[in-house]
PDB file of C-alpha atoms and ligand atoms in Angstrom:
ATOM      1  CA  MET A   1       0.000   0.000   0.000  1.00  0.00           C
ATOM      2  CA  ALA A   2       1.455   3.383  -1.040  1.00  0.00           C
ATOM      3  CA  LYS A   3       2.016   6.055   1.636  1.00  0.00           C
ATOM      4  CA  PRO A   4      -0.821   8.604   1.809  1.00  0.00           C
ATOM      5  CA  LEU A   5       0.098  11.963   0.286  1.00  0.00           C
ATOM      6  CA  SER A   6      -1.259  15.462   0.762  1.00  0.00           C
ATOM      7  CA  LEU A   7      -3.917  16.421  -1.779  1.00  0.00           C
ATOM      8  CA  GLU A   8      -1.775  19.293  -3.026  1.00  0.00           C
ATOM      9  CA  LYS A   9       1.137  16.897  -3.696  1.00  0.00           C
ATOM     10  CA  ILE A  10      -1.191  14.456  -5.443  1.00  0.00           C
ATOM     11  CA  LEU A  11      -2.569  17.123  -7.772  1.00  0.00           C
ATOM     12  CA  PHE A  12       0.920  18.449  -8.480  1.00  0.00           C
ATOM     13  CA  SER A  13       2.236  14.935  -9.251  1.00  0.00           C
ATOM     14  CA  GLN A  14      -0.585  14.383 -11.751  1.00  0.00           C
ATOM     15  CA  GLY A  15       0.213  17.570 -13.681  1.00  0.00           C
ATOM     16  CA  PHE A  16      -2.566  19.888 -12.553  1.00  0.00           C
ATOM     17  CA  GLY A  17      -0.165  22.840 -12.231  1.00  0.00           C
ATOM     18  CA  THR A  18       2.199  24.410  -9.725  1.00  0.00           C
ATOM     19  CA  ARG A  19       1.846  23.581  -6.028  1.00  0.00           C
ATOM     20  CA  ARG A  20       0.274  27.003  -5.506  1.00  0.00           C
ATOM     21  CA  TYR A  21      -2.202  26.490  -8.342  1.00  0.00           C
ATOM     22  CA  CYS A  22      -3.095  23.009  -6.997  1.00  0.00           C
ATOM     23  CA  SER A  23      -3.807  24.499  -3.526  1.00  0.00           C
ATOM     24  CA  ASP A  24      -5.949  27.167  -5.141  1.00  0.00           C
ATOM     25  CA  LEU A  25      -7.952  24.504  -7.002  1.00  0.00           C
ATOM     26  CA  VAL A  26      -8.729  22.916  -3.617  1.00  0.00           C
ATOM     27  CA  TYR A  27      -9.577  26.255  -1.928  1.00  0.00           C
ATOM     28  CA  ALA A  28     -11.912  27.000  -4.863  1.00  0.00           C
ATOM     29  CA  ASP A  29     -13.818  23.739  -4.077  1.00  0.00           C
ATOM     30  CA  LEU A  30     -12.903  22.331  -7.485  1.00  0.00           C
ATOM     31  CA  VAL A  31     -11.513  19.007  -6.232  1.00  0.00           C
ATOM     32  CA  LYS A  32     -13.622  16.071  -5.076  1.00  0.00           C
ATOM     33  CA  ILE A  33     -12.559  12.740  -3.588  1.00  0.00           C
ATOM     34  CA  ASN A  34     -15.175   9.981  -3.759  1.00  0.00           C
ATOM     35  CA  GLY A  35     -17.767  12.543  -4.785  1.00  0.00           C
ATOM     36  CA  VAL A  36     -17.114  14.830  -1.791  1.00  0.00           C
ATOM     37  CA  VAL A  37     -15.467  18.251  -2.062  1.00  0.00           C
ATOM     38  CA  CYS A  38     -12.154  18.286  -0.184  1.00  0.00           C
ATOM     39  CA  GLU A  39     -11.358  21.700   1.262  1.00  0.00           C
ATOM     40  CA  ASP A  40      -7.917  21.125   2.739  1.00  0.00           C
ATOM     41  CA  PRO A  41      -4.887  20.878   0.398  1.00  0.00           C
ATOM     42  CA  GLU A  42      -2.877  19.357   3.271  1.00  0.00           C
ATOM     43  CA  GLU A  43      -5.306  16.495   3.830  1.00  0.00           C
ATOM     44  CA  ARG A  44      -3.493  13.149   3.487  1.00  0.00           C
ATOM     45  CA  ILE A  45      -5.108  10.750   1.056  1.00  0.00           C
ATOM     46  CA  ALA A  46      -4.364   7.134   0.132  1.00  0.00           C
ATOM     47  CA  THR A  47      -3.452   6.961  -3.555  1.00  0.00           C
ATOM     48  CA  ASP A  48      -4.202   3.265  -4.269  1.00  0.00           C
ATOM     49  CA  GLY A  49      -7.139   3.155  -6.681  1.00  0.00           C
ATOM     50  CA  LEU A  50      -7.764   6.869  -6.121  1.00  0.00           C
ATOM     51  CA  ILE A  51     -10.074   8.658  -8.548  1.00  0.00           C
ATOM     52  CA  LEU A  52     -10.012  12.417  -8.244  1.00  0.00           C
ATOM     53  CA  ASN A  53     -12.538  14.753  -9.717  1.00  0.00           C
ATOM     54  CA  VAL A  54     -10.944  18.021 -10.795  1.00  0.00           C
ATOM     55  CA  GLU A  55     -13.038  20.831 -12.239  1.00  0.00           C
ATOM     56  CA  GLY A  56     -15.825  18.362 -12.943  1.00  0.00           C
ATOM     57  CA  LYS A  57     -13.698  15.709 -14.667  1.00  0.00           C
ATOM     58  CA  ASP A  58     -12.689  12.347 -13.236  1.00  0.00           C
ATOM     59  CA  TRP A  59      -8.972  11.615 -13.151  1.00  0.00           C
ATOM     60  CA  GLU A  60      -7.383   8.273 -12.192  1.00  0.00           C
ATOM     61  CA  PHE A  61      -4.297   8.668 -10.036  1.00  0.00           C
ATOM     62  CA  HIS A  62      -1.256   7.012 -11.614  1.00  0.00           C
ATOM     63  CA  GLU A  63       2.127   7.437  -9.978  1.00  0.00           C
ATOM     64  CA  LYS A  64       3.707   7.057 -13.427  1.00  0.00           C
ATOM     65  CA  ALA A  65       1.691   7.472 -16.593  1.00  0.00           C
ATOM     66  CA  TYR A  66       1.751   4.852 -19.344  1.00  0.00           C
ATOM     67  CA  ILE A  67      -0.696   5.341 -22.168  1.00  0.00           C
ATOM     68  CA  ALA A  68      -1.502   3.934 -25.601  1.00  0.00           C
ATOM     69  CA  PHE A  69      -2.516   6.507 -28.198  1.00  0.00           C
ATOM     70  CA  HIS A  70      -3.907   6.031 -31.702  1.00  0.00           C
ATOM     71  CA  LYS A  71      -2.035   8.636 -33.713  1.00  0.00           C
ATOM     72  CA  PRO A  72      -3.963  10.289 -36.519  1.00  0.00           C
ATOM     73  CA  PRO A  73      -2.168  11.505 -39.690  1.00  0.00           C
ATOM     74  CA  ASN A  74      -0.785  15.043 -39.923  1.00  0.00           C
ATOM     75  CA  TYR A  75       0.459  15.347 -36.339  1.00  0.00           C
ATOM     76  CA  GLU A  76       4.101  15.489 -35.256  1.00  0.00           C
ATOM     77  CA  CYS A  77       5.491  13.521 -32.296  1.00  0.00           C
ATOM     78  CA  SER A  78       7.291  16.515 -30.879  1.00  0.00           C
ATOM     79  CA  HIS A  79       6.647  19.246 -28.333  1.00  0.00           C
ATOM     80  CA  LYS A  80       8.208  21.838 -30.666  1.00  0.00           C
ATOM     81  CA  THR A  81       6.693  21.118 -34.040  1.00  0.00           C
ATOM     82  CA  THR A  82       7.679  22.593 -37.399  1.00  0.00           C
ATOM     83  CA  HIS A  83       4.846  22.092 -39.917  1.00  0.00           C
ATOM     84  CA  HIS A  84       1.998  20.248 -38.218  1.00  0.00           C
ATOM     85  CA  PRO A  85       0.289  20.346 -34.837  1.00  0.00           C
ATOM     86  CA  SER A  86       1.697  18.234 -32.021  1.00  0.00           C
ATOM     87  CA  VAL A  87       0.253  14.900 -30.879  1.00  0.00           C
ATOM     88  CA  TYR A  88       0.490  16.347 -27.360  1.00  0.00           C
ATOM     89  CA  SER A  89      -2.214  18.869 -28.300  1.00  0.00           C
ATOM     90  CA  LEU A  90      -4.630  15.889 -28.475  1.00  0.00           C
ATOM     91  CA  LEU A  91      -3.915  14.767 -24.899  1.00  0.00           C
ATOM     92  CA  PRO A  92      -5.280  16.143 -21.617  1.00  0.00           C
ATOM     93  CA  ARG A  93      -3.291  19.139 -20.378  1.00  0.00           C
ATOM     94  CA  PRO A  94      -1.998  17.386 -17.189  1.00  0.00           C
ATOM     95  CA  PHE A  95      -0.089  14.888 -19.374  1.00  0.00           C
ATOM     96  CA  VAL A  96       1.824  17.708 -21.001  1.00  0.00           C
ATOM     97  CA  GLU A  97       2.446  19.435 -17.647  1.00  0.00           C
ATOM     98  CA  ARG A  98       3.898  16.276 -16.159  1.00  0.00           C
ATOM     99  CA  GLY A  99       6.264  15.785 -19.071  1.00  0.00           C
ATOM    100  CA  LEU A 100       4.950  12.776 -20.963  1.00  0.00           C
ATOM    101  CA  GLN A 101       7.124  11.776 -23.933  1.00  0.00           C
ATOM    102  CA  CYS A 102       6.511   9.547 -26.936  1.00  0.00           C
ATOM    103  CA  VAL A 103       8.210   6.162 -26.742  1.00  0.00           C
ATOM    104  CA  GLY A 104       9.899   6.489 -30.150  1.00  0.00           C
ATOM    105  CA  ARG A 105       8.423   8.698 -32.822  1.00  0.00           C
ATOM    106  CA  LEU A 106       6.209   8.141 -35.830  1.00  0.00           C
ATOM    107  CA  ASP A 107       6.439  10.361 -38.922  1.00  0.00           C
ATOM    108  CA  TYR A 108       3.776  13.038 -39.249  1.00  0.00           C
ATOM    109  CA  ASP A 109       1.945  11.016 -41.930  1.00  0.00           C
ATOM    110  CA  THR A 110       2.203   7.635 -40.123  1.00  0.00           C
ATOM    111  CA  THR A 111      -0.818   6.509 -38.121  1.00  0.00           C
ATOM    112  CA  GLY A 112      -1.359   3.957 -35.374  1.00  0.00           C
ATOM    113  CA  LEU A 113       0.039   2.852 -32.069  1.00  0.00           C
ATOM    114  CA  LEU A 114       2.157   5.226 -29.993  1.00  0.00           C
ATOM    115  CA  LEU A 115       3.114   4.570 -26.404  1.00  0.00           C
ATOM    116  CA  ILE A 116       3.549   7.667 -24.258  1.00  0.00           C
ATOM    117  CA  SER A 117       4.947   7.829 -20.722  1.00  0.00           C
ATOM    118  CA  ASP A 118       6.738   9.882 -18.083  1.00  0.00           C
ATOM    119  CA  ASP A 119       8.802   6.900 -16.881  1.00  0.00           C
ATOM    120  CA  GLY A 120      12.296   7.478 -18.271  1.00  0.00           C
ATOM    121  CA  GLN A 121      13.441   3.934 -17.564  1.00  0.00           C
ATOM    122  CA  PHE A 122      10.437   2.471 -19.400  1.00  0.00           C
ATOM    123  CA  ILE A 123      11.032   4.757 -22.394  1.00  0.00           C
ATOM    124  CA  HIS A 124      14.678   3.690 -22.503  1.00  0.00           C
ATOM    125  CA  GLN A 125      13.854  -0.033 -22.235  1.00  0.00           C
ATOM    126  CA  MET A 126      11.291   0.200 -25.010  1.00  0.00           C
ATOM    127  CA  THR A 127      13.441   2.197 -27.419  1.00  0.00           C
ATOM    128  CA  THR A 128      16.953   0.834 -27.025  1.00  0.00           C
ATOM    129  CA  PRO A 129      17.786  -1.313 -30.087  1.00  0.00           C
ATOM    130  CA  LYS A 130      19.579  -3.801 -27.757  1.00  0.00           C
ATOM    131  CA  LYS A 131      16.216  -5.037 -26.458  1.00  0.00           C
ATOM    132  CA  ASN A 132      15.035  -6.183 -29.897  1.00  0.00           C
ATOM    133  CA  ILE A 133      11.399  -5.206 -29.458  1.00  0.00           C
ATOM    134  CA  GLY A 134       9.400  -5.950 -32.592  1.00  0.00           C
ATOM    135  CA  LYS A 135       7.208  -3.256 -34.083  1.00  0.00           C
ATOM    136  CA  VAL A 136       4.600  -4.347 -36.607  1.00  0.00           C
ATOM    137  CA  TYR A 137       3.617  -1.950 -39.402  1.00  0.00           C
ATOM    138  CA  LYS A 138       0.879  -2.342 -41.985  1.00  0.00           C
ATOM    139  CA  ILE A 139       2.124  -0.887 -45.234  1.00  0.00           C
ATOM    140  CA  THR A 140       0.217   0.088 -48.362  1.00  0.00           C
ATOM    141  CA  THR A 141       2.263   0.456 -51.520  1.00  0.00           C
ATOM    142  CA  PRO A 142       1.440   1.954 -54.949  1.00  0.00           C
ATOM    143  CA  GLU A 143       3.193  -0.905 -56.799  1.00  0.00           C
ATOM    144  CA  PRO A 144       2.251  -4.559 -56.238  1.00  0.00           C
ATOM    145  CA  ILE A 145       4.513  -6.262 -53.694  1.00  0.00           C
ATOM    146  CA  THR A 146       6.526  -9.077 -55.215  1.00  0.00           C
ATOM    147  CA  GLN A 147       7.924 -12.228 -53.638  1.00  0.00           C
ATOM    148  CA  LYS A 148      11.398 -10.980 -54.549  1.00  0.00           C
ATOM    149  CA  GLN A 149      10.827  -7.728 -52.656  1.00  0.00           C
ATOM    150  CA  MET A 150       9.664  -9.626 -49.569  1.00  0.00           C
ATOM    151  CA  GLU A 151      12.720 -11.905 -49.729  1.00  0.00           C
ATOM    152  CA  HIS A 152      14.968  -8.859 -50.090  1.00  0.00           C
ATOM    153  CA  LEU A 153      13.360  -7.160 -47.044  1.00  0.00           C
ATOM    154  CA  LEU A 154      13.892 -10.299 -44.968  1.00  0.00           C
ATOM    155  CA  LYS A 155      17.460 -10.805 -46.181  1.00  0.00           C
ATOM    156  CA  GLY A 156      18.367  -7.214 -45.430  1.00  0.00           C
ATOM    157  CA  VAL A 157      18.854  -3.979 -47.360  1.00  0.00           C
ATOM    158  CA  VAL A 158      21.542  -1.335 -47.103  1.00  0.00           C
ATOM    159  CA  LEU A 159      20.235   2.172 -46.507  1.00  0.00           C
ATOM    160  CA  ASP A 160      22.179   4.997 -48.124  1.00  0.00           C
ATOM    161  CA  ASP A 161      23.652   6.574 -44.960  1.00  0.00           C
ATOM    162  CA  ASP A 162      24.514   3.366 -43.123  1.00  0.00           C
ATOM    163  CA  PRO A 163      26.575   0.369 -44.294  1.00  0.00           C
ATOM    164  CA  ARG A 164      24.986  -1.929 -41.669  1.00  0.00           C
ATOM    165  CA  PRO A 165      22.208  -3.853 -43.435  1.00  0.00           C
ATOM    166  CA  CYS A 166      18.781  -3.687 -41.922  1.00  0.00           C
ATOM    167  CA  SER A 167      16.252  -6.449 -42.287  1.00  0.00           C
ATOM    168  CA  ALA A 168      12.657  -7.226 -41.494  1.00  0.00           C
ATOM    169  CA  VAL A 169      12.185  -9.971 -38.908  1.00  0.00           C
ATOM    170  CA  ALA A 170       8.846 -10.928 -40.463  1.00  0.00           C
ATOM    171  CA  CYS A 171       6.898 -10.055 -43.610  1.00  0.00           C
ATOM    172  CA  GLU A 172       3.373 -11.137 -44.404  1.00  0.00           C
ATOM    173  CA  GLN A 173       1.607 -10.220 -47.619  1.00  0.00           C
ATOM    174  CA  LEU A 174      -1.916  -9.016 -46.800  1.00  0.00           C
ATOM    175  CA  GLY A 175      -2.990  -8.129 -50.343  1.00  0.00           C
ATOM    176  CA  GLU A 176      -1.499  -7.205 -53.708  1.00  0.00           C
ATOM    177  CA  ASN A 177      -0.421  -3.829 -52.339  1.00  0.00           C
ATOM    178  CA  LYS A 178      -0.481  -4.557 -48.615  1.00  0.00           C
ATOM    179  CA  LEU A 179       2.165  -5.930 -46.343  1.00  0.00           C
ATOM    180  CA  ALA A 180       2.647  -6.416 -42.590  1.00  0.00           C
ATOM    181  CA  MET A 181       6.299  -6.023 -41.688  1.00  0.00           C
ATOM    182  CA  THR A 182       8.031  -6.414 -38.315  1.00  0.00           C
ATOM    183  CA  ILE A 183      11.243  -4.572 -37.536  1.00  0.00           C
ATOM    184  CA  VAL A 184      13.209  -4.364 -34.297  1.00  0.00           C
ATOM    185  CA  GLU A 185      15.261  -1.233 -34.884  1.00  0.00           C
ATOM    186  CA  GLY A 186      14.006   2.303 -35.163  1.00  0.00           C
ATOM    187  CA  ARG A 187      16.218   4.038 -37.696  1.00  0.00           C
ATOM    188  CA  TYR A 188      15.139   7.307 -39.257  1.00  0.00           C
ATOM    189  CA  HIS A 189      12.252   6.712 -41.737  1.00  0.00           C
ATOM    190  CA  GLN A 190      13.289   3.065 -41.608  1.00  0.00           C
ATOM    191  CA  VAL A 191      10.223   1.418 -43.158  1.00  0.00           C
ATOM    192  CA  LYS A 192       9.897   3.988 -45.928  1.00  0.00           C
ATOM    193  CA  ARG A 193      13.580   3.693 -46.781  1.00  0.00           C
ATOM    194  CA  MET A 194      13.514  -0.109 -46.710  1.00  0.00           C
ATOM    195  CA  LEU A 195      10.592  -0.202 -49.141  1.00  0.00           C
ATOM    196  CA  ALA A 196      12.351   2.316 -51.403  1.00  0.00           C
ATOM    197  CA  ALA A 197      15.529   0.189 -51.275  1.00  0.00           C
ATOM    198  CA  VAL A 198      13.662  -2.815 -52.743  1.00  0.00           C
ATOM    199  CA  GLY A 199      12.157  -0.713 -55.533  1.00  0.00           C
ATOM    200  CA  ASN A 200       8.709  -0.018 -54.112  1.00  0.00           C
ATOM    201  CA  HIS A 201       7.313   2.862 -52.070  1.00  0.00           C
ATOM    202  CA  VAL A 202       5.215   3.497 -48.945  1.00  0.00           C
ATOM    203  CA  GLU A 203       1.862   5.110 -49.612  1.00  0.00           C
ATOM    204  CA  GLN A 204       0.374   4.540 -46.149  1.00  0.00           C
ATOM    205  CA  LEU A 205       2.042   3.417 -42.956  1.00  0.00           C
ATOM    206  CA  HIS A 206       0.197   2.286 -39.853  1.00  0.00           C
ATOM    207  CA  ARG A 207       1.720   0.765 -36.697  1.00  0.00           C
ATOM    208  CA  VAL A 208      -0.363  -1.954 -35.052  1.00  0.00           C
ATOM    209  CA  GLU A 209       1.882  -3.654 -32.482  1.00  0.00           C
ATOM    210  CA  ILE A 210       4.789  -2.938 -30.188  1.00  0.00           C
ATOM    211  CA  GLY A 211       6.243  -6.091 -28.655  1.00  0.00           C
ATOM    212  CA  ARG A 212       3.352  -8.218 -27.417  1.00  0.00           C
ATOM    213  CA  TYR A 213       1.022  -5.231 -27.089  1.00  0.00           C
ATOM    214  CA  VAL A 214      -1.523  -4.980 -29.901  1.00  0.00           C
ATOM    215  CA  MET A 215      -3.382  -1.724 -30.425  1.00  0.00           C
ATOM    216  CA  PRO A 216      -6.960  -2.290 -29.162  1.00  0.00           C
ATOM    217  CA  ALA A 217      -9.397  -2.526 -32.097  1.00  0.00           C
ATOM    218  CA  ASP A 218     -11.791  -0.069 -30.434  1.00  0.00           C
ATOM    219  CA  LEU A 219      -9.199   2.649 -29.853  1.00  0.00           C
ATOM    220  CA  GLN A 220     -10.183   5.243 -32.435  1.00  0.00           C
ATOM    221  CA  GLU A 221      -7.837   7.739 -34.123  1.00  0.00           C
ATOM    222  CA  GLY A 222      -6.993  10.532 -31.685  1.00  0.00           C
ATOM    223  CA  GLU A 223      -8.043   8.479 -28.627  1.00  0.00           C
ATOM    224  CA  TRP A 224      -5.818   7.358 -25.763  1.00  0.00           C
ATOM    225  CA  ARG A 225      -6.134   4.935 -22.876  1.00  0.00           C
ATOM    226  CA  TRP A 226      -4.226   4.027 -19.733  1.00  0.00           C
ATOM    227  CA  LEU A 227      -2.009   0.954 -19.804  1.00  0.00           C
ATOM    228  CA  TYR A 228      -2.724  -1.262 -16.781  1.00  0.00           C
ATOM    229  CA  PRO A 229      -0.499  -3.911 -15.119  1.00  0.00           C
ATOM    230  CA  ASP A 230      -1.611  -6.624 -17.615  1.00  0.00           C
ATOM    231  CA  ASP A 231      -0.631  -4.436 -20.586  1.00  0.00           C
ATOM    232  CA  LEU A 232       2.653  -3.449 -18.941  1.00  0.00           C
ATOM    233  CA  SER A 233       3.529  -7.053 -18.210  1.00  0.00           C
ATOM    234  CA  LYS A 234       2.949  -7.901 -21.910  1.00  0.00           C
ATOM    235  CA  LEU A 235       5.368  -5.113 -22.786  1.00  0.00           C
ATOM    236  CA  ALA A 236       7.867  -6.240 -20.128  1.00  0.00           C
ATOM    237  CA  LYS A 237       7.770  -9.765 -21.599  1.00  0.00           C
ATOM    238  CA  SER A 238       8.665  -8.292 -25.012  1.00  0.00           C
ATOM    239  CA  VAL A 239      11.985  -7.021 -23.705  1.00  0.00           C
ATOM    240  CA  GLU A 240      14.983  -9.299 -24.321  1.00  0.00           C
ATOM    241  CA  ASN A 241      17.419  -9.299 -21.397  1.00  0.00           C
TER     242      ASN A 241
HETATM  243  N1  URA B   1       9.364   3.916 -40.336  1.00  0.00           N
HETATM  244  C1  URA B   1       9.077   5.010 -41.077  1.00  0.00           C
HETATM  245  O1  URA B   1       9.564   5.157 -42.190  1.00  0.00           O
HETATM  246  N2  URA B   1       8.227   5.923 -40.563  1.00  0.00           N
HETATM  247  C2  URA B   1       7.644   5.801 -39.352  1.00  0.00           C
HETATM  248  O2  URA B   1       6.860   6.662 -38.947  1.00  0.00           O
HETATM  249  C3  URA B   1       7.938   4.650 -38.583  1.00  0.00           C
HETATM  250  C4  URA B   1       8.811   3.717 -39.108  1.00  0.00           C
END
């Protein structure tokens, strides 16, 4: 059982603003615990299973945040974007305040599964190439995919800026112009460059799996959801030691 914390500390830890602002939220009667307004920012509250209500919205307490997000096209995975709005603009404000970061980036035009967290160790584990975590992409191409191209992707291709070959760990043809490909590295524009290296092209790119975690079918574009212990243990099992 976690140690009870003051309400002000709890709100601050969840990203509701500065300590001062969090106290003011409580003094303004804008915070409820179990449906009851709490008037004292110093009141100590048990955090296990805690659901706060802040300014009329329920908020689950999570010491560290781990979320799955379905990225829509035309958003950048960066806080300081250049040409398109940021994926962070689609998330609740407290996530941005508490410093959530994407676990590896997707290109602005790629859609699908993004993990986002404020746990630095988790982000490192999930992104370091040493851990060999498979990422599955569904790819649509303008030219039909040939057997030769699939064999070439599996055997390995050399990308122009790097003599080390990079290969797909699995390729499955889903249609004449559709392919599911698993890679374990995360080089810059890797899938697009691999397809170009075998003489085809990526028209649409959509990520569906990271390790053993599959994007839930009912998670719509632009939606996010918390990852719970079952999801996190699937991800932990994907990490090679
Ligand atoms: N490979 C790419 O080329 N783009 C992505 O967004 C992800 C993997």
